[in-house]
Amino acid sequence: MFTQRIYNFSAGPSMLPLPVLERAAAEMTNYAGSGMSVMEMSHRSKAFKAVFDETKALMREILSVPDTHEILFMQGGATGQFAAVAMNLMGVTGRADYAVTGNFSSLAAKEARKYGEVHIVCDTSDKNHTYIPREADLTLSPDAAYLHYCANNTIYGTEWDYVPAAPCPVVADMSSNILSKPVDVAAHGVIYAGVQKNMAPAGMAAVIVEKSLLGREMPITPTILSYKTMVEKDSMYNTPPTYNIYMLGLVLQWVKEMGGLAGMEELRELRAGMLYDFLDNSSLFTGCAERGSRSKMNVTFRTASPELDAKFVKEAASQGLVSLGGHRIVGGMRASIYNAMPVEGVRKLVAFMEKFELENK
Amino acid sequence: MFTQRIYNFSAGPSMLPLPVLERAAAEMTNYAGSGMSVMEMSHRSKAFKAVFDETKALMREILSVPDTHEILFMQGGATGQFAAVAMNLMGVTGRADYAVTGNFSSLAAKEARKYGEVHIVCDTSDKNHTYIPREADLTLSPDAAYLHYCANNTIYGTEWDYVPAAPCPVVADMSSNILSKPVDVAAHGVIYAGVQKNMAPAGMAAVIVEKSLLGREMPITPTILSYKTMVEKDSMYNTPPTYNIYMLGLVLQWVKEMGGLAGMEELRELRAGMLYDFLDNSSLFTGCAERGSRSKMNVTFRTASPELDAKFVKEAASQGLVSLGGHRIVGGMRASIYNAMPVEGVRKLVAFMEKFELENK
């Protein structure tokens, strides 16, 4: 039982900024004099339309989304987008390129195979996904309808530090690093993100799609996954996840107040730097990802034994540093340090690791 | 600007019980001593698993869902289910029967045509969807994979008072009347409901599916719409809409405290009775739906002119009786009186209608 807020290192859903939660609580039964909760508003009402428009405008501003691209809020999370990307874009040539650098990019490729031919341009499973390939090593197809990559690999703790160039539209799954640093939107045909890590409560995908790519969908595409329909109806073909959109708006306001993406990038460098510096000097803990490929959102590490890993995770939790266990596929530890993780949380984690190291030499 | 809570007659999203909102607000930054919001919890955490299991168990208990049926929480709302139903069930014979009694059943049939042949067993557009057909008038096919009907037609204000019998599984869209009265779950192969009217915040569909129907899906079914996968993974193939599930749990607890479905049915009879009694004795207002087909969730009515309708909607709103405008397809007025609408709200509405009638004779 914790009477205070704790530091939650979960990979997603994950921490939200405290001021955002406090404002949501304060507005829960009467939003801005509407006499009702945002949850209760008709999505066609003026009051909700204002929330929606402001959220979309803030997202365009903060992520510097050019006019060539449209912003969509869709249901189904990133997993829904695995199918949506293929159904909306693959029909042109019937094949697509996929960079496999972890579990979710592998699942994305698997889903795409339902709708066409998939060519794997790299597969980092040869070294248990501990690295990101060099651009020169990607074996791109001449006739792919698009190239798909996952910008940050939550489970393995690796992150692309470049946008791969390709002769076709580039599609990025940015679920676990969107809003954490500036991004070249124009270099992408589609960017999508399940919102539950760095944006809002689970249950939505934010999608940025280049308008020139619309209208290529397969006839079997379910309407809720059709980019064209969603653009035409401004994400309101059916009732959108209204409260998630409102919460995203509050998070975006917080990001803006904190200095936008430049401010977020400074913080991510600071948080990740503290952890990696400690790992590089530790005789007990080892980082899992290769140095040049390390994620600044998900820091994976381990001790010499699964037993000691388990002890660490358990003792940390008792100190209010929770959800530090690695994903069940890989074991070990993982500290997910998204935008909303206070620097103080990482400081406490490093202090605890120091203490644990001394006690378990 | 309203400093107090108002009565919101929106067709969806719509009112939630005030005690539910107050509890959600109180638990927003620290749920049950977890030190975090439910929004921030890993969906794999013990704390969230408890929320999930309790919500599912309450839904099974309150709706008397038999062991032959599984309960799923999916993203994409009812519109997502329009595709899911067809993709999961239609493959058996390649055709399905649809009862068209309004806008949403028509959209469901349209979506299903992407995946097979659709036979329309009734189409009430001959009388602008103001009635529900008699069971004897449904022209069922001998070889349909399923029969689909929409149990309550939000826009037109009509409601089925029987479950149609068919030689195939019966599928019901209960988005706008689920949890408002006892329902014979065993008589259905699938029941689904977008949660934003009578259950929880928008962004989820609650689905009850007969286990014997699993595994018939088309190979092109997106994983997020696969009943089989969702059953195998207990609605957690991917990150579920965790906060919607939590809110549904709070609503279900409230329903149970209020006497379960019997209690909800008493209230719906009371609310609808007050409104229809007034309409039947009014010389200014007329009910839109035929008497035997009237919905007890959405009461549609009008005056003699669109101008007077608009005046009514505007003046009512100034009294804190909001969202009384009819759907843009039909105009007129609509009072949506779901479970969370207090009887007092309907009393105030009727009193306002009386006053308006006197002033506008």
XYZ file of C-alpha atoms in Angstrom:
722
model
C 0.000 0.000 0.000
C 1.504 3.295 -1.115
C 0.032 6.497 0.269
C 2.224 8.549 -2.097
C 2.748 8.436 -5.860
C 5.491 6.005 -6.834
C 7.910 5.724 -9.760
C 6.446 3.378 -12.332
C 8.969 2.055 -14.885
C 6.337 0.100 -16.839
C 6.891 -0.128 -20.608
C 3.274 0.796 -21.279
C 0.757 1.765 -20.169
C 3.089 3.995 -18.207
C 3.393 7.153 -16.136
C 1.431 10.263 -17.041
C 2.478 13.730 -15.853
C 1.005 14.386 -12.396
C -0.366 17.859 -13.325
C -2.265 16.190 -16.184
C -3.846 13.625 -13.862
C -4.697 16.290 -11.309
C -6.387 18.450 -13.905
C -8.322 15.458 -15.278
C -9.521 14.671 -11.753
C -10.548 18.278 -11.112
C -12.507 18.418 -14.383
C -14.068 14.970 -14.039
C -17.637 15.923 -13.134
C -17.822 19.345 -14.806
C -15.493 20.256 -17.660
C -15.044 23.985 -18.234
C -18.548 24.910 -17.149
C -20.206 22.405 -19.490
C -21.987 20.783 -16.560
C -20.646 17.365 -17.567
C -17.527 15.243 -17.877
C -15.637 15.150 -21.172
C -16.503 11.426 -21.059
C -20.201 12.270 -21.266
C -20.085 14.717 -24.159
C -21.484 13.955 -27.550
C -18.533 13.757 -29.942
C -20.574 16.067 -32.201
C -20.987 18.741 -29.504
C -19.338 22.144 -29.720
C -17.572 21.583 -26.422
C -15.963 18.336 -27.537
C -15.183 19.650 -31.010
C -13.124 22.382 -29.325
C -11.188 19.767 -27.312
C -10.637 17.734 -30.478
C -9.493 20.664 -32.622
C -7.135 21.970 -29.963
C -5.560 18.558 -29.471
C -5.019 18.089 -33.192
C -3.595 21.599 -33.604
C -1.205 21.104 -30.686
C -0.013 17.832 -32.125
C 0.603 19.473 -35.497
C 2.480 22.325 -33.822
C 4.610 20.259 -31.439
C 5.547 17.558 -33.960
C 5.922 20.112 -36.804
C 3.583 18.125 -39.025
C 3.643 19.658 -42.532
C 0.454 20.439 -44.479
C 1.172 17.472 -46.735
C 0.276 15.172 -43.834
C -2.998 14.567 -41.990
C -3.372 13.647 -38.306
C -5.763 10.854 -37.313
C -6.926 9.395 -34.013
C -7.918 5.764 -34.477
C -8.892 2.846 -32.278
C -6.994 -0.450 -32.108
C -3.569 0.751 -30.980
C -0.378 -0.040 -32.877
C -1.538 -3.619 -33.441
C -4.512 -2.270 -35.354
C -2.069 -0.228 -37.433
C -0.074 -3.368 -38.295
C -3.124 -4.369 -40.365
C -4.139 -0.830 -41.366
C -0.751 0.022 -42.911
C -0.790 -3.095 -45.080
C -4.468 -2.825 -46.074
C -4.139 0.870 -46.943
C -0.790 0.856 -48.743
C 0.224 -2.606 -49.907
C -2.212 -2.945 -52.797
C -0.103 -0.761 -55.111
C 2.547 -3.402 -55.796
C 1.351 -6.254 -53.582
C 4.586 -6.296 -51.580
C 6.289 -4.375 -48.819
C 9.670 -4.183 -47.072
C 9.943 -4.758 -43.322
C 12.927 -4.127 -41.059
C 12.745 -6.648 -38.219
C 14.570 -5.321 -35.166
C 12.439 -6.782 -32.400
C 9.174 -8.376 -31.371
C 6.720 -5.739 -32.553
C 8.314 -5.198 -35.962
C 8.203 -8.973 -36.376
C 4.494 -9.012 -35.483
C 3.896 -6.130 -37.910
C 5.531 -8.137 -40.701
C 3.501 -11.223 -39.775
C 0.228 -9.275 -39.922
C 1.196 -7.744 -43.294
C 1.673 -11.236 -44.784
C -2.120 -11.638 -44.642
C -2.393 -8.950 -47.306
C 0.586 -9.410 -49.602
C 4.206 -10.407 -49.951
C 6.627 -9.304 -47.243
C 10.343 -8.874 -47.819
C 12.561 -8.679 -44.726
C 15.256 -6.008 -45.261
C 17.079 -6.887 -42.043
C 16.581 -9.264 -39.135
C 18.537 -8.556 -35.992
C 17.483 -11.786 -34.296
C 20.993 -13.103 -35.146
C 22.181 -11.172 -32.078
C 18.939 -11.350 -30.081
C 17.888 -7.906 -31.347
C 20.587 -6.110 -29.387
C 21.431 -3.747 -32.240
C 20.044 -1.545 -35.019
C 21.440 -2.291 -38.498
C 23.498 0.229 -40.431
C 21.591 1.850 -43.267
C 23.955 0.341 -45.838
C 23.017 -3.154 -44.640
C 19.291 -2.852 -45.402
C 18.452 -4.930 -48.493
C 15.642 -2.829 -49.945
C 13.366 -4.137 -52.733
C 12.980 -2.183 -55.973
C 9.179 -2.578 -55.971
C 8.020 -2.355 -52.355
C 4.848 -0.352 -51.721
C 6.465 0.878 -48.516
C 9.266 0.247 -46.012
C 8.199 -0.362 -42.403
C 10.455 0.023 -39.359
C 9.901 0.267 -35.617
C 11.743 3.357 -34.373
C 12.261 2.112 -30.814
C 12.234 -1.493 -29.646
C 10.654 -1.519 -26.212
C 11.523 -5.095 -25.287
C 15.167 -5.074 -26.364
C 15.989 -1.467 -25.530
C 17.268 -0.371 -28.930
C 16.410 2.738 -30.930
C 17.013 3.880 -34.506
C 19.045 7.091 -34.633
C 18.316 7.633 -38.319
C 15.338 7.520 -40.674
C 16.054 4.875 -43.328
C 15.920 6.276 -46.863
C 13.982 4.233 -49.412
C 12.632 4.569 -52.975
C 9.116 4.060 -51.509
C 7.137 5.671 -48.649
C 8.672 5.014 -45.249
C 6.348 3.892 -42.435
C 7.411 4.141 -38.787
C 5.952 2.623 -35.641
C 6.909 5.286 -33.085
C 4.763 3.940 -30.235
C 7.580 4.053 -27.736
C 9.519 7.186 -28.646
C 7.070 9.633 -30.218
C 7.134 13.105 -28.617
C 10.516 12.405 -27.010
C 12.655 14.203 -29.615
C 12.239 16.143 -32.881
C 11.274 13.929 -35.816
C 11.422 14.477 -39.566
C 7.757 13.899 -40.369
C 8.178 14.783 -44.055
C 10.609 11.867 -44.456
C 7.750 9.486 -43.604
C 4.657 8.391 -45.517
C 3.057 7.205 -42.294
C 3.983 7.563 -38.629
C 1.824 5.785 -36.081
C 1.945 5.292 -32.340
C -0.086 3.391 -29.812
C -0.649 6.224 -27.336
C -0.233 4.274 -24.083
C 3.506 4.920 -23.609
C 4.228 8.559 -24.245
C 0.925 10.207 -25.106
C -2.299 9.187 -23.354
C -4.243 6.316 -21.773
C -4.347 3.047 -23.753
C -6.971 2.569 -26.434
C -5.935 4.739 -29.339
C -3.376 5.122 -32.099
C -2.191 8.521 -33.253
C -1.518 8.354 -36.994
C 0.188 10.860 -39.272
C -0.384 10.026 -42.916
C 0.774 11.710 -46.108
C -2.310 12.799 -48.017
C -0.939 11.663 -51.387
C -1.028 8.065 -50.122
C -4.783 8.035 -49.516
C -7.205 6.012 -51.615
C -4.984 2.989 -52.231
C -6.787 0.707 -49.806
C -7.946 -2.831 -50.471
C -11.739 -3.251 -50.836
C -11.729 -5.621 -47.834
C -10.405 -2.930 -45.462
C -12.719 -2.571 -42.440
C -14.012 1.009 -42.388
C -12.494 1.699 -38.963
C -9.038 0.989 -40.460
C -9.474 3.033 -43.657
C -7.162 6.058 -43.703
C -9.178 7.628 -46.530
C -12.478 7.412 -44.641
C -10.875 8.618 -41.413
C -9.332 11.630 -43.195
C -12.626 12.442 -44.945
C -14.494 12.265 -41.619
C -11.747 13.946 -39.553
C -11.401 10.820 -37.344
C -15.149 10.858 -36.631
C -16.615 8.303 -39.014
C -17.710 6.570 -35.831
C -17.522 7.694 -32.195
C -13.833 8.338 -31.474
C -12.208 7.506 -28.110
C -13.115 10.948 -26.792
C -11.520 10.785 -23.364
C -8.203 9.530 -24.766
C -8.202 12.509 -27.139
C -8.864 14.884 -24.230
C -6.057 13.314 -22.176
C -3.699 13.532 -25.154
C -4.555 17.229 -25.352
C -3.617 17.707 -21.695
C -0.348 15.806 -22.212
C 0.484 17.904 -25.277
C -0.138 21.118 -23.310
C 2.272 19.801 -20.676
C 4.864 18.948 -23.342
C 4.571 22.455 -24.737
C 4.980 24.030 -21.285
C 8.055 21.866 -20.745
C 9.726 23.241 -23.876
C 8.238 21.068 -26.614
C 10.280 18.345 -28.266
C 13.572 20.152 -27.555
C 12.680 20.154 -23.867
C 11.659 16.499 -24.005
C 14.909 15.607 -25.767
C 16.995 17.329 -23.098
C 15.169 15.368 -20.433
C 15.548 12.055 -22.224
C 19.288 12.619 -22.667
C 19.559 13.424 -18.977
C 17.554 10.425 -17.759
C 19.146 7.892 -20.110
C 22.624 9.348 -19.526
C 22.347 8.828 -15.767
C 21.364 5.179 -16.183
C 23.846 4.244 -18.922
C 26.704 6.017 -17.115
C 25.980 3.969 -14.054
C 25.674 0.711 -16.055
C 28.986 1.351 -17.841
C 30.760 1.653 -14.497
C 28.969 -1.133 -12.675
C 30.582 -4.466 -11.871
C 27.210 -6.073 -11.096
C 24.845 -4.743 -13.788
C 25.334 -4.971 -17.560
C 23.397 -3.123 -20.269
C 21.816 -5.486 -22.826
C 21.837 -3.378 -25.999
C 24.933 -2.539 -28.044
C 26.262 0.940 -27.251
C 25.532 2.620 -30.582
C 21.985 1.242 -30.630
C 20.834 2.029 -27.109
C 17.308 3.279 -26.526
C 16.822 6.420 -24.487
C 13.294 5.320 -23.619
C 13.759 1.725 -22.482
C 16.992 0.843 -20.718
C 17.522 -2.937 -20.551
C 20.058 -4.460 -18.174
C 20.760 -7.529 -16.083
C 22.920 -8.977 -13.324
C 24.816 -12.255 -13.670
C 21.862 -14.418 -12.628
C 18.071 -14.584 -13.040
C 17.778 -15.104 -9.280
C 19.602 -11.862 -8.509
C 17.531 -10.097 -11.201
C 14.349 -11.245 -9.453
C 15.674 -10.110 -6.092
C 16.490 -6.691 -7.541
C 13.045 -6.250 -9.080
C 11.352 -7.255 -5.834
C 13.443 -5.055 -3.541
C 13.143 -2.073 -5.888
C 9.347 -2.428 -5.861
C 9.299 -2.298 -2.073
C 11.051 1.086 -2.384
C 8.385 2.464 -4.743
C 10.415 1.777 -7.909
C 8.013 -0.576 -9.666
C 7.623 -2.566 -12.894
C 11.361 -2.979 -13.449
C 11.114 -6.600 -14.625
C 12.148 -7.186 -18.236
C 9.638 -8.431 -20.786
C 8.812 -12.132 -20.338
C 10.518 -12.925 -23.679
C 13.947 -11.736 -22.506
C 13.916 -11.561 -18.687
C 16.412 -9.309 -16.898
C 15.420 -5.755 -16.105
C 13.975 -2.875 -18.067
C 13.570 0.718 -16.940
C 11.122 2.515 -19.208
C 11.823 6.210 -18.841
C 9.309 8.001 -21.021
C 8.552 11.723 -21.014
C 6.504 11.605 -17.814
C 9.185 9.882 -15.715
C 10.612 12.576 -13.425
C 14.415 12.894 -13.395
C 14.104 12.366 -9.648
C 12.714 8.875 -10.327
C 15.834 7.936 -12.300
C 18.063 9.463 -9.616
C 16.359 7.275 -7.013
C 16.679 4.223 -9.248
C 20.421 4.779 -9.748
C 20.881 5.313 -6.000
C 19.039 2.068 -5.341
C 21.159 0.216 -7.917
C 24.328 1.524 -6.213
C 23.107 0.291 -2.859
C 22.012 -3.053 -4.294
C 25.396 -3.497 -5.946
C 27.216 -2.904 -2.658
C 24.975 -5.349 -0.818
C 25.208 -8.087 -3.460
C 28.850 -8.074 -4.557
C -21.413 28.235 -18.053
C -22.968 25.754 -15.653
C -21.610 25.586 -12.122
C -23.772 22.502 -11.430
C -24.139 19.191 -13.240
C -26.793 19.322 -15.946
C -29.091 16.769 -17.594
C -27.486 15.554 -20.775
C -29.869 13.795 -23.183
C -27.116 12.994 -25.709
C -27.511 9.705 -27.618
C -23.888 8.783 -26.961
C -21.442 9.410 -25.489
C -23.912 10.115 -22.708
C -24.353 10.552 -18.985
C -22.432 8.400 -16.517
C -23.603 7.895 -12.929
C -22.288 10.728 -10.754
C -20.970 8.376 -8.011
C -18.919 6.610 -10.699
C -17.361 9.872 -11.895
C -16.673 10.986 -8.335
C -14.946 7.733 -7.505
C -12.885 7.888 -10.713
C -11.805 11.425 -9.806
C -10.891 10.410 -6.253
C -8.809 7.463 -7.507
C -7.178 9.358 -10.381
C -3.670 9.812 -8.988
C -3.506 6.800 -6.663
C -5.734 3.782 -7.202
C -6.270 1.604 -4.135
C -2.814 2.237 -2.682
C -1.022 1.301 -5.915
C 0.689 4.688 -5.997
C -0.522 5.282 -9.554
C -3.595 5.878 -11.707
C -5.340 2.929 -13.333
C -4.395 4.724 -16.581
C -0.709 4.252 -15.766
C -0.780 0.559 -14.885
C 0.762 -2.109 -17.024
C -2.087 -4.231 -18.365
C -0.031 -7.236 -17.228
C 0.234 -6.005 -13.625
C -1.492 -7.763 -10.739
C -3.366 -4.587 -9.832
C -4.851 -4.177 -13.296
C -5.529 -7.897 -13.693
C -7.716 -7.657 -10.583
C -9.656 -4.737 -12.107
C -10.045 -6.669 -15.356
C -11.169 -9.927 -13.731
C -13.656 -8.196 -11.461
C -15.174 -6.256 -14.367
C -15.554 -9.387 -16.458
C -17.039 -11.366 -13.558
C -19.530 -8.593 -12.788
C -20.593 -8.433 -16.422
C -21.115 -12.206 -16.461
C -23.126 -12.024 -13.244
C -25.288 -9.022 -14.108
C -26.076 -10.102 -17.676
C -26.393 -13.794 -16.662
C -23.933 -14.830 -19.351
C -23.894 -18.655 -19.541
C -20.641 -20.690 -19.580
C -21.208 -21.398 -23.265
C -20.374 -17.749 -24.004
C -17.165 -15.733 -23.608
C -16.908 -12.022 -22.771
C -14.491 -9.828 -24.740
C -13.418 -6.197 -24.536
C -12.328 -4.971 -27.948
C -11.368 -1.673 -29.553
C -13.194 -0.097 -32.491
C -16.691 0.293 -31.054
C -19.788 -1.129 -32.719
C -18.529 -0.010 -36.130
C -15.507 -2.258 -35.656
C -17.919 -5.087 -34.855
C -19.808 -4.500 -38.120
C -16.658 -5.834 -39.823
C -15.699 -8.287 -37.066
C -19.034 -10.126 -37.114
C -18.835 -10.671 -40.867
C -15.134 -11.590 -40.924
C -15.502 -14.033 -38.026
C -18.779 -15.720 -38.965
C -19.679 -15.245 -42.617
C -17.122 -17.631 -44.102
C -19.196 -20.725 -43.261
C -21.749 -20.222 -46.034
C -20.570 -16.945 -47.542
C -23.877 -15.222 -46.825
C -25.733 -13.636 -43.946
C -29.188 -12.240 -43.121
C -29.593 -8.624 -41.972
C -32.665 -6.955 -40.514
C -32.541 -3.280 -41.516
C -34.506 -1.190 -39.032
C -32.439 1.985 -39.002
C -29.198 3.710 -39.864
C -26.763 1.536 -37.957
C -28.233 -1.802 -39.042
C -28.026 -0.483 -42.596
C -24.349 0.422 -42.100
C -23.713 -3.018 -40.574
C -25.202 -4.663 -43.671
C -23.134 -2.405 -45.945
C -19.907 -3.325 -44.149
C -20.781 -7.051 -44.319
C -21.121 -6.853 -48.118
C -17.327 -6.447 -48.269
C -17.010 -10.026 -47.040
C -19.889 -11.954 -48.600
C -23.478 -11.906 -49.767
C -26.019 -10.036 -47.674
C -29.726 -10.844 -47.682
C -32.058 -8.207 -46.206
C -34.788 -9.941 -44.168
C -36.710 -6.702 -43.573
C -36.273 -3.038 -44.395
C -38.379 -0.590 -42.439
C -37.316 2.399 -44.534
C -40.749 2.121 -46.224
C -42.101 3.988 -43.174
C -38.931 5.939 -42.332
C -37.905 3.300 -39.771
C -40.720 4.181 -37.383
C -41.513 0.544 -36.581
C -40.067 -2.870 -35.785
C -41.318 -5.687 -38.061
C -43.336 -8.603 -36.728
C -41.362 -11.814 -36.461
C -43.607 -13.510 -39.056
C -42.639 -10.862 -41.617
C -38.886 -11.579 -41.546
C -37.877 -13.389 -44.756
C -35.068 -15.571 -43.407
C -32.662 -17.412 -45.734
C -32.204 -21.176 -45.412
C -28.395 -20.913 -45.618
C -27.390 -17.737 -43.777
C -24.274 -17.989 -41.582
C -26.050 -15.706 -39.109
C -28.922 -13.259 -38.667
C -27.991 -9.721 -37.573
C -30.359 -7.233 -35.952
C -29.950 -3.966 -34.051
C -31.911 -4.277 -30.801
C -32.536 -0.552 -30.353
C -32.472 2.100 -33.060
C -31.032 5.228 -31.501
C -31.858 7.622 -34.318
C -35.454 6.558 -34.926
C -36.385 5.681 -31.349
C -37.557 2.117 -31.931
C -36.690 -1.034 -29.994
C -37.190 -4.759 -30.595
C -39.292 -6.362 -27.855
C -38.422 -9.891 -28.977
C -35.349 -11.864 -30.016
C -35.910 -13.078 -33.585
C -35.669 -16.868 -33.904
C -33.583 -18.198 -36.796
C -32.121 -21.493 -38.036
C -28.646 -19.872 -37.698
C -26.810 -17.992 -34.911
C -28.476 -14.687 -34.039
C -26.227 -11.606 -33.713
C -27.430 -8.484 -31.898
C -26.065 -4.949 -31.813
C -27.182 -3.864 -28.323
C -25.120 -0.670 -28.185
C -28.036 1.450 -27.069
C -30.012 -0.812 -24.751
C -27.563 -3.247 -23.165
C -27.751 -3.373 -19.349
C -31.191 -1.697 -19.394
C -33.260 -4.885 -19.011
C -32.755 -8.656 -18.706
C -31.634 -10.269 -21.964
C -31.652 -13.890 -23.144
C -27.942 -14.251 -23.884
C -28.242 -17.959 -24.747
C -30.583 -17.074 -27.629
C -27.714 -15.189 -29.275
C -24.526 -16.334 -30.990
C -23.017 -12.876 -30.561
C -24.096 -9.775 -28.645
C -22.010 -6.648 -29.027
C -22.251 -3.094 -27.797
C -20.278 0.078 -28.300
C -19.874 1.043 -24.648
C -20.388 4.816 -24.957
C -24.131 4.871 -24.314
C -24.923 2.649 -21.359
C -21.620 1.227 -20.147
C -18.442 3.329 -20.151
C -16.496 6.071 -21.944
C -16.240 5.751 -25.741
C -13.502 3.624 -27.275
C -14.484 0.037 -26.655
C -16.945 -2.657 -27.643
C -18.158 -5.248 -25.164
C -18.686 -8.524 -27.008
C -20.366 -11.734 -25.832
C -19.631 -14.610 -28.182
C -20.715 -18.252 -28.138
C -17.572 -20.361 -27.898
C -18.794 -22.910 -30.464
C -18.668 -20.166 -33.120
C -14.934 -19.516 -32.728
C -12.387 -20.442 -35.389
C -14.506 -19.702 -38.457
C -12.759 -16.466 -39.333
C -11.483 -15.450 -42.751
C -7.671 -15.492 -43.146
C -7.745 -11.754 -43.929
C -9.220 -10.863 -40.513
C -7.038 -8.257 -38.753
C -5.827 -9.779 -35.483
C -7.502 -7.063 -33.402
C -10.868 -8.163 -34.830
C -10.361 -11.927 -34.412
C -12.742 -13.375 -31.823
C -10.654 -16.553 -31.592
C -7.424 -14.697 -30.820
C -9.171 -12.378 -28.368
C -10.719 -15.347 -26.524
C -7.388 -17.205 -26.444
C -5.644 -14.113 -25.048
C -8.514 -13.071 -22.736
C -8.855 -9.711 -24.574
C -5.141 -8.998 -24.075
C -3.523 -9.944 -27.366
C -2.518 -6.302 -27.462
C -2.862 -3.559 -24.840
C -6.589 -3.285 -24.078
C -8.329 0.054 -23.394
C -7.556 -0.283 -19.691
C -9.272 2.830 -18.371
C -12.502 2.051 -20.245
C -12.480 -1.408 -18.640
C -11.980 0.154 -15.201
C -14.827 2.631 -15.785
C -17.074 -0.186 -17.012
C -16.299 -2.001 -13.761
C -17.383 1.037 -11.737
C -20.590 1.342 -13.791
C -21.348 -2.362 -13.317
C -20.889 -2.024 -9.550
C -23.347 0.867 -9.638
C -25.833 -1.192 -11.693
C -25.556 -4.013 -9.155
C -26.134 -1.643 -6.227
C -29.190 -0.264 -8.033
C -30.760 -3.716 -8.263
C -29.109 -5.153 -11.364
C -31.028 -5.473 -14.615
C -34.373 -5.730 -12.793
C -33.631 -2.407 -11.128
C -32.529 -0.873 -14.414
C -35.686 -2.139 -16.129
C -37.923 -0.573 -13.478
C -36.158 2.741 -13.979
C -36.386 2.600 -17.750
C -40.120 1.857 -17.588
C -40.553 4.794 -15.230
C -38.525 7.275 -17.301
C -39.972 6.267 -20.680
C -43.502 6.049 -19.244
C -43.352 9.649 -18.020
C -42.283 10.926 -21.430
C -44.637 8.842 -23.589
C -47.587 9.582 -21.299
C -46.940 13.265 -21.743
C -46.487 12.937 -25.536
C -49.742 10.975 -25.876
C -51.660 13.779 -24.178
C -49.873 16.700 -25.796
C -51.436 18.868 -28.459
C -48.057 20.359 -29.435
C -45.624 17.416 -29.366
C -45.952 14.129 -31.273
C -43.968 10.935 -30.753
C -42.217 9.744 -33.951
C -42.172 5.959 -33.487
C -45.205 3.678 -33.751
C -46.628 2.809 -30.343
C -45.823 -0.908 -30.288
C -42.241 -0.239 -31.416
C -41.251 2.592 -29.094
C -37.782 2.638 -27.601
C -37.440 3.059 -23.859
C -33.924 4.423 -24.332
C -34.349 7.033 -27.055
C -37.630 8.933 -27.171
C -38.078 10.752 -30.491
C -40.662 13.490 -30.898
C -41.380 16.720 -32.727
C -43.629 19.761 -32.876
C -45.433 20.877 -36.028
C -42.476 22.860 -37.402
C -38.664 22.665 -37.589
C -38.506 26.269 -36.355
C -40.428 25.438 -33.185
C -38.286 22.303 -32.736
C -35.161 24.465 -32.871
C -36.638 26.924 -30.396
C -37.479 24.073 -28.017
C -33.969 22.593 -28.179
C -32.392 25.988 -27.567
C -34.619 27.007 -24.656
C -34.284 23.576 -23.026
C -30.492 23.865 -23.196
C -30.594 27.191 -21.377
C -32.409 25.341 -18.564
C -29.690 22.696 -18.288
C -31.582 20.119 -20.383
C -29.060 19.660 -23.184
C -28.502 17.669 -26.380
C -32.198 17.271 -27.132
C -31.816 17.834 -30.886
C -32.695 14.849 -33.060
C -30.064 13.174 -35.236
C -29.178 15.249 -38.305
C -30.734 12.574 -40.558
C -34.229 13.009 -39.091
C -34.352 16.345 -37.248
C -36.956 16.886 -34.542
C -36.080 16.034 -30.950
C -34.621 13.028 -29.199
C -34.351 12.446 -25.472
C -31.862 9.676 -24.786
C -32.670 8.337 -21.338
C -30.115 5.647 -20.623
C -29.434 4.011 -17.254
C -27.503 6.979 -15.867
C -30.237 9.558 -16.565
C -31.807 10.371 -13.191
C -35.626 10.156 -13.024
C -35.442 13.748 -11.824
C -33.949 14.722 -15.199
C -36.957 13.309 -17.029
C -39.320 14.970 -14.555
C -37.676 18.323 -15.283
C -37.837 17.677 -19.027
C -41.566 16.886 -18.883
C -42.192 19.978 -16.753
C -40.303 22.071 -19.300
C -42.286 20.541 -22.177
C -45.539 21.395 -20.374
C -44.421 24.973 -19.923
C -43.200 25.220 -23.524
C -46.518 23.859 -24.773
C -48.477 26.473 -22.838
C -46.249 29.277 -24.119
C -46.319 28.138 -27.750
C -49.909 27.051 -28.358
